[in-house]
Amino acid sequence: MWKQIAGIALASSALFSNDVVYFVKEKPVYLDATSGKVVGKLLPTNAVEILAQEGDRIKFKITGYQNKATPNVIYFTDKARIFSLAFAKNITPVTQIVESKDQWNLVTTEAYTTKGDFEKELQPMMERAAKLYSDNCSMCHTLNAVDHFTANQWPSTFRSMLDRTPIQKDDVWLVTQYLQKNASDMKK
Ligand code: HEC
């Protein structure tokens, strides 16, 4: 009986192949399970499918948009510059094309990151990001509505004010992605 209960408790926090997870902060990206060379960054709040665990790395798959002019970046959308996975400029990831449209390909690609820093639900981390934004960006002036700016305007707008807030380095990309994904031009 005890063993069974412990088993269930463990299972609920364990990671399985095909699980979809969302990272809470910027993560280093590698091309394999062992190399020490960071080749890119995976941005928080983007859906990532777990393929395998190898040592202290996770092998994952991500789906996103690749612009033919900037093949090193996988974007969240084909409508704005919202990064999901950004490889270094000299790296062109191996991708599988799901759909092709003008300058854009909807693709999947696989890579590795370190274990940890993920959640299985997106909503709670987006709510934390919303609170970080509203708590910190309303201290000196009225809070701007998130949909006051476009997805492409938010990163520089946010960064220009960041030094005036106590927002932690690990949360910068989390809040940036929250702002971009709720921007005026991202409304359904
Ligand atoms: C310590 C006070 C303070 C905090 C905290 C603060 N701001 Fe500001 N903000 C100002 C002041 C003062 C201005 C007027 C222009 C200036 O000084 O740059 C301003 C102007 C702005 C503007 C108008 C743009 C412009 O350049 O005229 C925007 C948008 C803005 N802030 C967004 C934010 C966001 C987003 C945050 C949170 C990351 C934030 N602010 C946090 C003080 C603050």
PDB file of N, CA and C in Angstrom, residues 18-67:
ATOM      1  N   ASN A  18       6.916  12.515 -24.659  1.00  0.00           N
ATOM      2  CA  ASN A  18       5.688  13.075 -25.241  1.00  0.00           C
ATOM      3  C   ASN A  18       4.966  14.065 -24.326  1.00  0.00           C
ATOM      4  N   ASP A  19       5.431  14.239 -23.100  1.00  0.00           N
ATOM      5  CA  ASP A  19       4.869  15.298 -22.252  1.00  0.00           C
ATOM      6  C   ASP A  19       5.139  16.641 -22.913  1.00  0.00           C
ATOM      7  N   VAL A  20       4.169  17.541 -22.797  1.00  0.00           N
ATOM      8  CA  VAL A  20       4.407  18.907 -23.268  1.00  0.00           C
ATOM      9  C   VAL A  20       4.659  19.773 -22.034  1.00  0.00           C
ATOM     10  N   VAL A  21       5.759  20.506 -22.060  1.00  0.00           N
ATOM     11  CA  VAL A  21       6.117  21.345 -20.915  1.00  0.00           C
ATOM     12  C   VAL A  21       6.436  22.770 -21.391  1.00  0.00           C
ATOM     13  N   TYR A  22       6.486  23.670 -20.423  1.00  0.00           N
ATOM     14  CA  TYR A  22       6.803  25.073 -20.694  1.00  0.00           C
ATOM     15  C   TYR A  22       7.921  25.465 -19.729  1.00  0.00           C
ATOM     16  N   PHE A  23       9.001  26.003 -20.247  1.00  0.00           N
ATOM     17  CA  PHE A  23      10.082  26.433 -19.357  1.00  0.00           C
ATOM     18  C   PHE A  23       9.758  27.805 -18.779  1.00  0.00           C
ATOM     19  N   VAL A  24      10.244  28.055 -17.564  1.00  0.00           N
ATOM     20  CA  VAL A  24       9.903  29.303 -16.875  1.00  0.00           C
ATOM     21  C   VAL A  24      10.947  30.391 -17.101  1.00  0.00           C
ATOM     22  N   LYS A  25      12.101  30.009 -17.642  1.00  0.00           N
ATOM     23  CA  LYS A  25      13.141  30.995 -17.885  1.00  0.00           C
ATOM     24  C   LYS A  25      13.963  30.597 -19.105  1.00  0.00           C
ATOM     25  N   GLU A  26      14.815  31.498 -19.531  1.00  0.00           N
ATOM     26  CA  GLU A  26      15.680  31.213 -20.670  1.00  0.00           C
ATOM     27  C   GLU A  26      16.552  29.996 -20.367  1.00  0.00           C
ATOM     28  N   LYS A  27      16.622  29.066 -21.325  1.00  0.00           N
ATOM     29  CA  LYS A  27      17.403  27.845 -21.133  1.00  0.00           C
ATOM     30  C   LYS A  27      18.481  27.719 -22.204  1.00  0.00           C
ATOM     31  N   PRO A  28      19.644  27.174 -21.839  1.00  0.00           N
ATOM     32  CA  PRO A  28      20.696  26.950 -22.837  1.00  0.00           C
ATOM     33  C   PRO A  28      20.307  25.797 -23.756  1.00  0.00           C
ATOM     34  N   VAL A  29      20.695  25.894 -25.017  1.00  0.00           N
ATOM     35  CA  VAL A  29      20.380  24.844 -25.992  1.00  0.00           C
ATOM     36  C   VAL A  29      21.673  24.226 -26.518  1.00  0.00           C
ATOM     37  N   TYR A  30      21.655  22.904 -26.636  1.00  0.00           N
ATOM     38  CA  TYR A  30      22.802  22.141 -27.129  1.00  0.00           C
ATOM     39  C   TYR A  30      22.346  21.274 -28.300  1.00  0.00           C
ATOM     40  N   LEU A  31      23.320  20.861 -29.134  1.00  0.00           N
ATOM     41  CA  LEU A  31      22.976  20.001 -30.269  1.00  0.00           C
ATOM     42  C   LEU A  31      22.974  18.519 -29.904  1.00  0.00           C
ATOM     43  N   ASP A  32      23.554  18.180 -28.744  1.00  0.00           N
ATOM     44  CA  ASP A  32      23.543  16.777 -28.320  1.00  0.00           C
ATOM     45  C   ASP A  32      23.538  16.685 -26.797  1.00  0.00           C
ATOM     46  N   ALA A  33      23.593  15.445 -26.292  1.00  0.00           N
ATOM     47  CA  ALA A  33      23.404  15.220 -24.858  1.00  0.00           C
ATOM     48  C   ALA A  33      24.652  15.505 -24.028  1.00  0.00           C
ATOM     49  N   THR A  34      25.818  15.637 -24.670  1.00  0.00           N
ATOM     50  CA  THR A  34      27.045  15.719 -23.885  1.00  0.00           C
ATOM     51  C   THR A  34      27.888  16.971 -24.132  1.00  0.00           C
ATOM     52  N   SER A  35      27.768  17.540 -25.317  1.00  0.00           N
ATOM     53  CA  SER A  35      28.637  18.667 -25.651  1.00  0.00           C
ATOM     54  C   SER A  35      28.431  19.832 -24.683  1.00  0.00           C
ATOM     55  N   GLY A  36      29.521  20.524 -24.348  1.00  0.00           N
ATOM     56  CA  GLY A  36      29.425  21.660 -23.438  1.00  0.00           C
ATOM     57  C   GLY A  36      29.130  22.958 -24.179  1.00  0.00           C
ATOM     58  N   LYS A  37      29.030  22.891 -25.488  1.00  0.00           N
ATOM     59  CA  LYS A  37      28.906  24.104 -26.282  1.00  0.00           C
ATOM     60  C   LYS A  37      27.443  24.534 -26.404  1.00  0.00           C
ATOM     61  N   VAL A  38      27.135  25.716 -25.837  1.00  0.00           N
ATOM     62  CA  VAL A  38      25.786  26.266 -25.941  1.00  0.00           C
ATOM     63  C   VAL A  38      25.632  26.858 -27.344  1.00  0.00           C
ATOM     64  N   VAL A  39      24.597  26.402 -28.074  1.00  0.00           N
ATOM     65  CA  VAL A  39      24.420  26.873 -29.454  1.00  0.00           C
ATOM     66  C   VAL A  39      23.193  27.768 -29.619  1.00  0.00           C
ATOM     67  N   GLY A  40      22.486  28.000 -28.524  1.00  0.00           N
ATOM     68  CA  GLY A  40      21.305  28.841 -28.648  1.00  0.00           C
ATOM     69  C   GLY A  40      20.572  28.951 -27.336  1.00  0.00           C
ATOM     70  N   LYS A  41      19.413  29.630 -27.404  1.00  0.00           N
ATOM     71  CA  LYS A  41      18.591  29.720 -26.199  1.00  0.00           C
ATOM     72  C   LYS A  41      17.138  29.426 -26.510  1.00  0.00           C
ATOM     73  N   LEU A  42      16.515  28.747 -25.547  1.00  0.00           N
ATOM     74  CA  LEU A  42      15.107  28.391 -25.625  1.00  0.00           C
ATOM     75  C   LEU A  42      14.381  29.370 -24.701  1.00  0.00           C
ATOM     76  N   LEU A  43      13.371  30.055 -25.227  1.00  0.00           N
ATOM     77  CA  LEU A  43      12.710  31.090 -24.436  1.00  0.00           C
ATOM     78  C   LEU A  43      11.517  30.536 -23.650  1.00  0.00           C
ATOM     79  N   PRO A  44      11.249  31.134 -22.490  1.00  0.00           N
ATOM     80  CA  PRO A  44      10.173  30.609 -21.641  1.00  0.00           C
ATOM     81  C   PRO A  44       8.793  30.774 -22.268  1.00  0.00           C
ATOM     82  N   THR A  45       7.852  30.019 -21.754  1.00  0.00           N
ATOM     83  CA  THR A  45       6.410  30.004 -22.091  1.00  0.00           C
ATOM     84  C   THR A  45       6.097  29.358 -23.441  1.00  0.00           C
ATOM     85  N   ASN A  46       7.085  28.759 -24.097  1.00  0.00           N
ATOM     86  CA  ASN A  46       6.816  28.108 -25.374  1.00  0.00           C
ATOM     87  C   ASN A  46       6.632  26.600 -25.179  1.00  0.00           C
ATOM     88  N   ALA A  47       5.636  26.035 -25.839  1.00  0.00           N
ATOM     89  CA  ALA A  47       5.341  24.606 -25.701  1.00  0.00           C
ATOM     90  C   ALA A  47       6.464  23.771 -26.298  1.00  0.00           C
ATOM     91  N   VAL A  48       6.953  22.830 -25.514  1.00  0.00           N
ATOM     92  CA  VAL A  48       8.075  21.987 -25.919  1.00  0.00           C
ATOM     93  C   VAL A  48       7.695  20.537 -25.634  1.00  0.00           C
ATOM     94  N   GLU A  49       7.896  19.668 -26.619  1.00  0.00           N
ATOM     95  CA  GLU A  49       7.583  18.256 -26.395  1.00  0.00           C
ATOM     96  C   GLU A  49       8.835  17.511 -25.951  1.00  0.00           C
ATOM     97  N   ILE A  50       8.724  16.781 -24.850  1.00  0.00           N
ATOM     98  CA  ILE A  50       9.858  16.003 -24.347  1.00  0.00           C
ATOM     99  C   ILE A  50      10.007  14.729 -25.175  1.00  0.00           C
ATOM    100  N   LEU A  51      11.209  14.489 -25.691  1.00  0.00           N
ATOM    101  CA  LEU A  51      11.452  13.266 -26.460  1.00  0.00           C
ATOM    102  C   LEU A  51      12.167  12.213 -25.620  1.00  0.00           C
ATOM    103  N   ALA A  52      13.121  12.649 -24.801  1.00  0.00           N
ATOM    104  CA  ALA A  52      13.898  11.696 -24.009  1.00  0.00           C
ATOM    105  C   ALA A  52      14.690  12.442 -22.949  1.00  0.00           C
ATOM    106  N   GLN A  53      15.148  11.693 -21.944  1.00  0.00           N
ATOM    107  CA  GLN A  53      16.090  12.235 -20.983  1.00  0.00           C
ATOM    108  C   GLN A  53      17.385  11.472 -21.144  1.00  0.00           C
ATOM    109  N   GLU A  54      18.476  12.213 -21.317  1.00  0.00           N
ATOM    110  CA  GLU A  54      19.781  11.575 -21.497  1.00  0.00           C
ATOM    111  C   GLU A  54      20.749  12.251 -20.549  1.00  0.00           C
ATOM    112  N   GLY A  55      21.158  11.534 -19.490  1.00  0.00           N
ATOM    113  CA  GLY A  55      22.035  12.130 -18.480  1.00  0.00           C
ATOM    114  C   GLY A  55      21.339  13.306 -17.838  1.00  0.00           C
ATOM    115  N   ASP A  56      22.012  14.447 -17.788  1.00  0.00           N
ATOM    116  CA  ASP A  56      21.365  15.614 -17.181  1.00  0.00           C
ATOM    117  C   ASP A  56      20.746  16.531 -18.236  1.00  0.00           C
ATOM    118  N   ARG A  57      20.516  15.978 -19.419  1.00  0.00           N
ATOM    119  CA  ARG A  57      19.898  16.770 -20.492  1.00  0.00           C
ATOM    120  C   ARG A  57      18.524  16.219 -20.862  1.00  0.00           C
ATOM    121  N   ILE A  58      17.730  17.101 -21.418  1.00  0.00           N
ATOM    122  CA  ILE A  58      16.432  16.738 -21.979  1.00  0.00           C
ATOM    123  C   ILE A  58      16.520  16.938 -23.488  1.00  0.00           C
ATOM    124  N   LYS A  59      16.084  15.932 -24.230  1.00  0.00           N
ATOM    125  CA  LYS A  59      15.962  16.093 -25.680  1.00  0.00           C
ATOM    126  C   LYS A  59      14.520  16.506 -25.959  1.00  0.00           C
ATOM    127  N   PHE A  60      14.359  17.583 -26.706  1.00  0.00           N
ATOM    128  CA  PHE A  60      13.003  18.091 -26.921  1.00  0.00           C
ATOM    129  C   PHE A  60      12.743  18.393 -28.393  1.00  0.00           C
ATOM    130  N   LYS A  61      11.452  18.537 -28.685  1.00  0.00           N
ATOM    131  CA  LYS A  61      11.024  18.925 -30.028  1.00  0.00           C
ATOM    132  C   LYS A  61      10.167  20.178 -29.889  1.00  0.00           C
ATOM    133  N   ILE A  62      10.338  21.116 -30.803  1.00  0.00           N
ATOM    134  CA  ILE A  62       9.544  22.333 -30.760  1.00  0.00           C
ATOM    135  C   ILE A  62       8.996  22.600 -32.152  1.00  0.00           C
ATOM    136  N   THR A  63       7.805  23.166 -32.198  1.00  0.00           N
ATOM    137  CA  THR A  63       7.169  23.521 -33.467  1.00  0.00           C
ATOM    138  C   THR A  63       7.091  25.040 -33.541  1.00  0.00           C
ATOM    139  N   GLY A  64       7.452  25.607 -34.680  1.00  0.00           N
ATOM    140  CA  GLY A  64       7.382  27.058 -34.793  1.00  0.00           C
ATOM    141  C   GLY A  64       7.646  27.500 -36.213  1.00  0.00           C
ATOM    142  N   TYR A  65       7.779  28.795 -36.394  1.00  0.00           N
ATOM    143  CA  TYR A  65       7.925  29.375 -37.725  1.00  0.00           C
ATOM    144  C   TYR A  65       9.364  29.775 -37.986  1.00  0.00           C
ATOM    145  N   GLN A  66       9.827  29.433 -39.168  1.00  0.00           N
ATOM    146  CA  GLN A  66      11.189  29.766 -39.577  1.00  0.00           C
ATOM    147  C   GLN A  66      11.083  30.703 -40.776  1.00  0.00           C
ATOM    148  N   ASN A  67      11.740  31.853 -40.684  1.00  0.00           N
ATOM    149  CA  ASN A  67      11.748  32.801 -41.798  1.00  0.00           C
ATOM    150  C   ASN A  67      12.941  32.470 -42.676  1.00  0.00           C
TER     151      ASN A  67
END
